[in-house]
Amino acid sequence: MNVLLVALNAKFSHSSLALRYLETYCQREFPQIQALEYNINQNIQEIVADIINRKPDVVGFSCYIWNIELILPIISDLAKVCPETSIILGGPEVSFDVEYWLETYDAIDYLIAGEGEESLLRFLQEYKKSNRQPTAEQLKSVPGLVFRIGDKVVQNGQEPLDLSTIPPIYDGDLSKLENKIVYYETTRGCPFRCAYCLSSVMGQVREFPMDLAKKELRSLAATGVEQVRFVDRTFNYDAKRAFDLIEFMIGLDTGTRFQLEVSGDILTEPILQLLKTAPENRFQFEIGVQSTNESTLKAVHRHSNLKRLAEVVKFLKDETTVRVLLDLISGLPDEGFARFGESFNYVFSLRPDRIHLGFLKLLRGSHLREEAESFGCVYTERAPYEVLYTDCLSYEELQRLKRIDDLLDKYYGSRFERSIEFLCEERSPFEFFNDFAEKWEKSGYHWLNHSLVSLYKILWDFYGEEDSDLLAWLCYDFRVNESRQLTPEWMGGLNNRSRENELIQSNRLSQILPELADLPPREISRKIFVEELSFKKGTEKILFYYSELNRSAQVFRL
């Protein structure tokens, strides 16, 4: 029997965790089952043709809010060309409102609601037994299956899976995953009940065996995957288990980075002290702050100790090499534009490596979707069901926040650190980014692509008249981060390398950087830059040293 499992990933570099589970779980009994991974940027008709050419008996699709609108036209065409092929959909997007899917889309033959491993296996067993014509009684025996009997939609009850029965999914030859972003989980479920999240309706936390997790993580690290992203909803819900896994990952000899979603305010002291021993670039922690507004947090059934969170983030930044990403969600109940600005300023004050502004999605099955009318929330009819406006946040204000998020991606946490800090000295960070977003839109820059150098120039054009020191800080940031480019003339760059030659010929350089003493002058000149930065208080001569070990320059004042 020819069974295909299909995923449309968000990016080429991503891999589908769900397909690996399903394929591995069913493979012993159905060795010909095959997982196909496409991405949402590929041509839909090419995907349809590829599936049809494989002549499947059954095709299963893994459905999420980011791919469902592409999967629907695929299955429509597939059903027309291959009416004998059975089409089955699963995943979080179709696990709720199941009647809607089967009543609206004739191309869907079956749904699997909830966990799919055992359900898919049992379905395929009955399907094969019946020579592709399973009876109603056979279908009723499959947990989580949703199907039609005449005009009636039937939904079977779900059965939680014993996670220890799932075979290893990262075993054998993993060479295709080299340099990929791989998703992984050591638990399912979440101890918290945030109203906007589907994990709140998944029941209690269940754990995969610890020895299996360590074995697979070791295999992924040895393969050389670029990043392992844990999808555990709260990695550190069990402090002892989290400590054990983090200690294990620290001990791996690998360049792989591990990204964990953690609850920052419950990170324990032993874990924090352990993280001081982690190698550079080993961990990235994503921490969902979401809001600092007490009434908003109460409305979404969320609790946060903001004082403790601030202490933890400061420790991670000052004492460890962990990269910290902080998330906010706009469009939550009882948080208007100005109040969201307070949440923004709090997060900015913690100086994380990255700030991400999310926009509320009213997910099928979530409590907040059911309560949308209570806070005047209007959202898009189709996935991803993103908020359009609420009773305290207008559509125009949400669009402004999207522009701010775009500017954060361009300017925060990377190449403009000192310049942005300088521009936020006389106003709050939210006031600055709101003003910046307004200027950006009025100039029509949101319609254009921008080179890296042009981003520096735009900042100077918008704010140079406010304070001439900005030019020096822009030059400073440019030189720290752009080792291969000459300083633009509008920044005051000489570009004749006279300052570098003067320093190389003196004894001063060997005192500052003795490791360069035995190198020929030409090679030294490729590793250093000297700039004279003019501030109102005076001129500073600064040496920027670009070693192969660091992506950004080391800075020495001369």
C-alpha angles and dihedrals in degrees: 000000000000110000123177126192114200132199129180103203123202092239139013090245092058126087129206116250093185094057092051091054094048096044094046094045094051099034098089092061097029105035093172094062109123133197118215120194121197129160133234093249094063124098110273095215091052089054092049091049093049092052094046093049089059091061098221126194092202129019121191123193127203106221129204134156091263096055109026094092089057095043094055096064090043093057091043091059092039092054091050095049097036107030091165092059115096114227119206126181128200140163136086096298094061099033091088133050086024094169089059093057097048094040094048104039117049091186091070110088098175142004130204112210117201126353111012109195102086093028094056092045092051091046092052090048092054092041092054094043091054095047090249094310106094117187124232090255091054092048092049089061093063113092115231094008119141118196145148130262102187106306093340124098113218122199120193121212119261125243119207110237124235097239092207089069093064111100120230110284097194101055134121121008110011097164092120088065095059110127090004129124105246126196120218139173135197095180140027124213131025134251091220129074106215107174096224096052130082091214087073090070097043097087129233125348116272123193134218114226111280094226090055092050092052093046093052095043089052090051093049092048092049090050091058101239111178096230139357111211113198114215093196101131093223110012094188099045086115105044096196093051091045091050091051094050095044091049089051093050092048089056095054118108097226146110091225116122120219120212116200132185104223137174100238100201093057098048103125128228093246090056092047092050090047091053090061086073095053117116121245114283094010100117140034117185121203111201121188110217091161094172142353093208109112095209091049093051090049091051092055094043093246131137127197135176098214094183092055091043091056090051092050095048091048090052093048091050097044103035108028142043093236114131110226124211118186123198132206127185120214122203097044119143118283096007116114129183098276093044091048086055089061090054088048093051091050092052092044090051089061090061098220120183090250138012119205124194110206124193119224115262116199096217121201107259096021121126092231092059089057090049097044095113091054092069097032093253116170116185140177115286094225130050133320084040092212121183115261097184142330135207090273104028120058128214090249091052092051090052089052090052089052089054090050090051090052091051091048088056091051101039112018127083099003130053105355104053101130094037094053091045089052093049091051095053095089098035138026118276091246092051090051096048092044090053091044091051091051092051091045092054095045089053091051092236092139088073094055140073114236133209119223093252091050090057089060091047094050091054090051093046092052100042109015093100091058095063130354091212087077090076091058092049092048089052090047092052092045093053094045092056109025107065096160100049132077117237109265114251092237087063090054098259115165094197092193093101092227093135092052093048091050092052093046091053093051128075091239096085095056089052092052098038109019090173088072096052097098097042122102115256094249092056092045091053090058090057101048142052128188121203134178107217117200115215126172088251092054145288124304124197110211133187117213114199120196111200123182090241096062130053092209128049127264109235128221126178111222 
